[in-house]
PDB file of C-alpha atoms in Angstrom:
ATOM      1  CA  UNK A 220      39.912  -9.256 -31.884  1.00 81.00           C
ATOM      2  CA  UNK A 221      40.459 -10.369 -28.926  1.00 92.00           C
ATOM      3  CA  UNK A 222      41.403 -13.662 -26.537  1.00 95.00           C
ATOM      4  CA  UNK A 223      40.250 -15.164 -23.409  1.00 97.00           C
ATOM      5  CA  UNK A 224      40.079 -16.839 -21.575  1.00 97.00           C
ATOM      6  CA  UNK A 225      37.776 -18.303 -18.322  1.00 98.00           C
ATOM      7  CA  UNK A 226      39.141 -19.952 -14.909  1.00 98.00           C
ATOM      8  CA  UNK A 227      37.782 -20.752 -11.783  1.00 98.00           C
ATOM      9  CA  UNK A 228      35.050 -22.857 -11.868  1.00 98.00           C
ATOM     10  CA  UNK A 229      34.267 -25.733 -10.097  1.00 98.00           C
ATOM     11  CA  UNK A 230      32.468 -27.551  -7.254  1.00 98.00           C
ATOM     12  CA  UNK A 231      31.173 -25.951  -4.667  1.00 98.00           C
ATOM     13  CA  UNK A 232      28.345 -26.489  -2.039  1.00 98.00           C
ATOM     14  CA  UNK A 233      25.294 -24.120  -1.780  1.00 98.00           C
ATOM     15  CA  UNK A 234      25.505 -21.312   0.076  1.00 98.00           C
ATOM     16  CA  UNK A 235      29.264 -20.748  -0.552  1.00 98.00           C
ATOM     17  CA  UNK A 236      31.665 -18.802  -2.978  1.00 98.00           C
ATOM     18  CA  UNK A 237      33.170 -18.772  -5.920  1.00 98.00           C
ATOM     19  CA  UNK A 238      35.338 -15.597  -7.558  1.00 98.00           C
ATOM     20  CA  UNK A 239      36.241 -16.774 -12.005  1.00 98.00           C
ATOM     21  CA  UNK A 240      38.389 -15.013 -13.899  1.00 98.00           C
ATOM     22  CA  UNK A 241      38.709 -13.944 -17.378  1.00 98.00           C
ATOM     23  CA  UNK A 242      41.988 -12.706 -18.731  1.00 97.00           C
ATOM     24  CA  UNK A 243      42.628 -11.556 -21.981  1.00 96.00           C
ATOM     25  CA  UNK A 244      44.986 -11.241 -24.632  1.00 92.00           C
ATOM     26  CA  UNK A 245      45.349  -9.503 -28.105  1.00 81.00           C
ATOM     27  CA  UNK A 246      43.739  -6.692 -28.867  1.00 74.00           C
ATOM     28  CA  UNK A 247      43.147  -3.344 -26.138  1.00 85.00           C
ATOM     29  CA  UNK A 248      41.632  -5.433 -23.500  1.00 90.00           C
ATOM     30  CA  UNK A 249      40.389  -1.642 -21.816  1.00 91.00           C
ATOM     31  CA  UNK A 250      38.529  -0.643 -24.844  1.00 90.00           C
ATOM     32  CA  UNK A 251      35.971  -3.354 -24.870  1.00 94.00           C
ATOM     33  CA  UNK A 252      33.131  -3.782 -22.687  1.00 96.00           C
ATOM     34  CA  UNK A 253      32.609  -7.395 -20.565  1.00 97.00           C
ATOM     35  CA  UNK A 254      29.680 -10.021 -20.123  1.00 98.00           C
ATOM     36  CA  UNK A 255      29.257 -12.659 -18.622  1.00 98.00           C
ATOM     37  CA  UNK A 256      26.522 -15.474 -19.565  1.00 98.00           C
ATOM     38  CA  UNK A 257      25.806 -19.145 -18.788  1.00 98.00           C
ATOM     39  CA  UNK A 258      24.056 -22.262 -19.571  1.00 98.00           C
ATOM     40  CA  UNK A 259      22.365 -24.846 -18.323  1.00 97.00           C
ATOM     41  CA  UNK A 260      22.118 -28.341 -19.595  1.00 93.00           C
ATOM     42  CA  UNK A 261      18.730 -28.463 -21.759  1.00 95.00           C
ATOM     43  CA  UNK A 262      19.301 -24.677 -21.732  1.00 97.00           C
ATOM     44  CA  UNK A 263      19.650 -21.387 -23.413  1.00 97.00           C
ATOM     45  CA  UNK A 264      22.575 -18.706 -23.108  1.00 97.00           C
ATOM     46  CA  UNK A 265      21.629 -16.507 -20.825  1.00 98.00           C
ATOM     47  CA  UNK A 266      23.003 -12.796 -19.103  1.00 98.00           C
ATOM     48  CA  UNK A 267      24.546 -12.666 -16.013  1.00 98.00           C
ATOM     49  CA  UNK A 268      26.160  -9.473 -15.435  1.00 98.00           C
ATOM     50  CA  UNK A 269      28.117  -6.902 -17.884  1.00 98.00           C
ATOM     51  CA  UNK A 270      30.371  -4.010 -16.838  1.00 97.00           C
ATOM     52  CA  UNK A 271      31.163  -1.148 -19.150  1.00 96.00           C
ATOM     53  CA  UNK A 272      34.808  -0.005 -20.003  1.00 95.00           C
ATOM     54  CA  UNK A 273      36.008   1.560 -16.889  1.00 94.00           C
ATOM     55  CA  UNK A 274      34.107  -0.869 -14.164  1.00 94.00           C
ATOM     56  CA  UNK A 275      31.735   2.552 -14.147  1.00 95.00           C
ATOM     57  CA  UNK A 276      28.992   0.971 -15.140  1.00 96.00           C
ATOM     58  CA  UNK A 277      27.186  -2.261 -14.418  1.00 97.00           C
ATOM     59  CA  UNK A 278      24.086  -4.752 -14.877  1.00 97.00           C
ATOM     60  CA  UNK A 279      23.083  -7.700 -13.289  1.00 98.00           C
ATOM     61  CA  UNK A 280      20.593 -10.575 -13.845  1.00 98.00           C
ATOM     62  CA  UNK A 281      17.499 -10.653 -11.184  1.00 98.00           C
ATOM     63  CA  UNK A 282      18.502 -13.388 -10.059  1.00 98.00           C
ATOM     64  CA  UNK A 283      21.897 -13.298  -9.470  1.00 98.00           C
ATOM     65  CA  UNK A 284      21.865  -9.854  -8.126  1.00 98.00           C
ATOM     66  CA  UNK A 285      22.418  -8.934  -4.866  1.00 98.00           C
ATOM     67  CA  UNK A 286      24.763 -12.321  -4.168  1.00 98.00           C
ATOM     68  CA  UNK A 287      27.168 -12.213  -7.719  1.00 98.00           C
ATOM     69  CA  UNK A 288      29.696  -8.973  -8.426  1.00 98.00           C
ATOM     70  CA  UNK A 289      31.412  -8.288 -11.876  1.00 98.00           C
ATOM     71  CA  UNK A 290      34.846  -6.314 -11.723  1.00 98.00           C
ATOM     72  CA  UNK A 291      37.954  -5.453 -13.839  1.00 97.00           C
ATOM     73  CA  UNK A 292      41.377  -4.594 -13.824  1.00 96.00           C
ATOM     74  CA  UNK A 293      41.936  -3.139 -17.076  1.00 95.00           C
ATOM     75  CA  UNK A 294      45.932  -2.828 -16.509  1.00 94.00           C
ATOM     76  CA  UNK A 295      45.876  -6.769 -16.045  1.00 95.00           C
ATOM     77  CA  UNK A 296      43.821  -7.840 -18.297  1.00 96.00           C
ATOM     78  CA  UNK A 297      41.719  -9.937 -16.466  1.00 97.00           C
ATOM     79  CA  UNK A 298      37.804  -9.293 -15.416  1.00 97.00           C
ATOM     80  CA  UNK A 299      36.797 -11.195 -12.942  1.00 98.00           C
ATOM     81  CA  UNK A 300      32.685 -13.058 -11.768  1.00 98.00           C
ATOM     82  CA  UNK A 301      32.969 -13.029  -7.652  1.00 98.00           C
ATOM     83  CA  UNK A 302      29.759 -14.893  -6.876  1.00 98.00           C
ATOM     84  CA  UNK A 303      28.693 -15.465  -4.035  1.00 98.00           C
ATOM     85  CA  UNK A 304      25.215 -17.415  -2.129  1.00 98.00           C
ATOM     86  CA  UNK A 305      25.146 -19.721  -4.319  1.00 98.00           C
ATOM     87  CA  UNK A 306      22.393 -22.638  -5.284  1.00 98.00           C
ATOM     88  CA  UNK A 307      21.533 -25.333  -6.949  1.00 97.00           C
ATOM     89  CA  UNK A 308      20.200 -23.242  -9.718  1.00 97.00           C
ATOM     90  CA  UNK A 309      23.476 -21.430 -10.949  1.00 98.00           C
ATOM     91  CA  UNK A 310      24.586 -24.983 -12.019  1.00 98.00           C
ATOM     92  CA  UNK A 311      26.180 -23.928 -15.381  1.00 98.00           C
ATOM     93  CA  UNK A 312      28.937 -22.967 -17.798  1.00 98.00           C
ATOM     94  CA  UNK A 313      30.071 -19.798 -17.350  1.00 98.00           C
ATOM     95  CA  UNK A 314      30.929 -17.561 -19.891  1.00 98.00           C
ATOM     96  CA  UNK A 315      32.973 -14.254 -20.575  1.00 98.00           C
ATOM     97  CA  UNK A 316      32.815 -12.454 -24.279  1.00 98.00           C
ATOM     98  CA  UNK A 317      32.700  -8.689 -24.933  1.00 96.00           C
ATOM     99  CA  UNK A 318      31.971  -6.499 -27.104  1.00 94.00           C
ATOM    100  CA  UNK A 319      32.636  -2.567 -28.382  1.00 90.00           C
ATOM    101  CA  UNK A 320      32.316  -0.133 -25.532  1.00 89.00           C
ATOM    102  CA  UNK A 321      31.249   2.377 -28.068  1.00 87.00           C
ATOM    103  CA  UNK A 322      27.383   0.835 -27.846  1.00 82.00           C
ATOM    104  CA  UNK A 323      27.724  -0.740 -24.080  1.00 87.00           C
ATOM    105  CA  UNK A 324      24.280   0.900 -23.551  1.00 87.00           C
ATOM    106  CA  UNK A 325      22.525  -0.615 -26.500  1.00 89.00           C
ATOM    107  CA  UNK A 326      21.090  -5.042 -25.904  1.00 92.00           C
ATOM    108  CA  UNK A 327      24.200  -5.161 -23.698  1.00 94.00           C
ATOM    109  CA  UNK A 328      21.589  -8.406 -22.248  1.00 95.00           C
ATOM    110  CA  UNK A 329      21.818  -9.997 -25.941  1.00 95.00           C
ATOM    111  CA  UNK A 330      24.487 -12.341 -26.136  1.00 95.00           C
ATOM    112  CA  UNK A 331      24.545 -11.533 -29.675  1.00 95.00           C
ATOM    113  CA  UNK A 332      26.389  -8.379 -29.617  1.00 94.00           C
ATOM    114  CA  UNK A 333      29.114  -9.622 -28.030  1.00 96.00           C
ATOM    115  CA  UNK A 334      31.809 -10.353 -30.739  1.00 92.00           C
ATOM    116  CA  UNK A 335      34.371 -12.334 -28.285  1.00 95.00           C
ATOM    117  CA  UNK A 336      34.064 -15.530 -26.166  1.00 97.00           C
ATOM    118  CA  UNK A 337      35.801 -17.541 -24.101  1.00 98.00           C
ATOM    119  CA  UNK A 338      35.794 -21.109 -23.596  1.00 97.00           C
ATOM    120  CA  UNK A 339      34.219 -21.960 -20.716  1.00 98.00           C
ATOM    121  CA  UNK A 340      34.322 -22.253 -17.327  1.00 98.00           C
ATOM    122  CA  UNK A 341      32.385 -25.386 -14.848  1.00 98.00           C
ATOM    123  CA  UNK A 342      30.927 -24.463 -12.130  1.00 98.00           C
ATOM    124  CA  UNK A 343      28.637 -26.823  -9.985  1.00 98.00           C
ATOM    125  CA  UNK A 344      26.566 -26.649  -6.621  1.00 98.00           C
ATOM    126  CA  UNK A 345      25.906 -29.183  -4.923  1.00 97.00           C
ATOM    127  CA  UNK A 346      22.259 -28.893  -2.601  1.00 94.00           C
TER     128      UNK A 346
END
């Protein structure tokens, strides 16, 4: 089992940027694919972005494509989500999660396929 801790959330004005981090401990981080999800009040948790073990393959939700960038540093057991041009509708609790990289391309946008989750970090974008 791998333990995950998110950080970097906060309050930002529309058009601003934030960089979220996900620190992993426990099992070998590089053997996992990583995803970011978010959940706004009264809404279901939704997929934001994911990245395979090497960082060579990424996927983004249409709503964030071109504004967010997912990355990872396996040597530091850390993943990141760079969020630019933030909008009020990006307001949510953001979670990082990991899953076995073996089946990365299968159901990578479905949260039920991720085994370990962080506690979440709040992102609030004011208009």
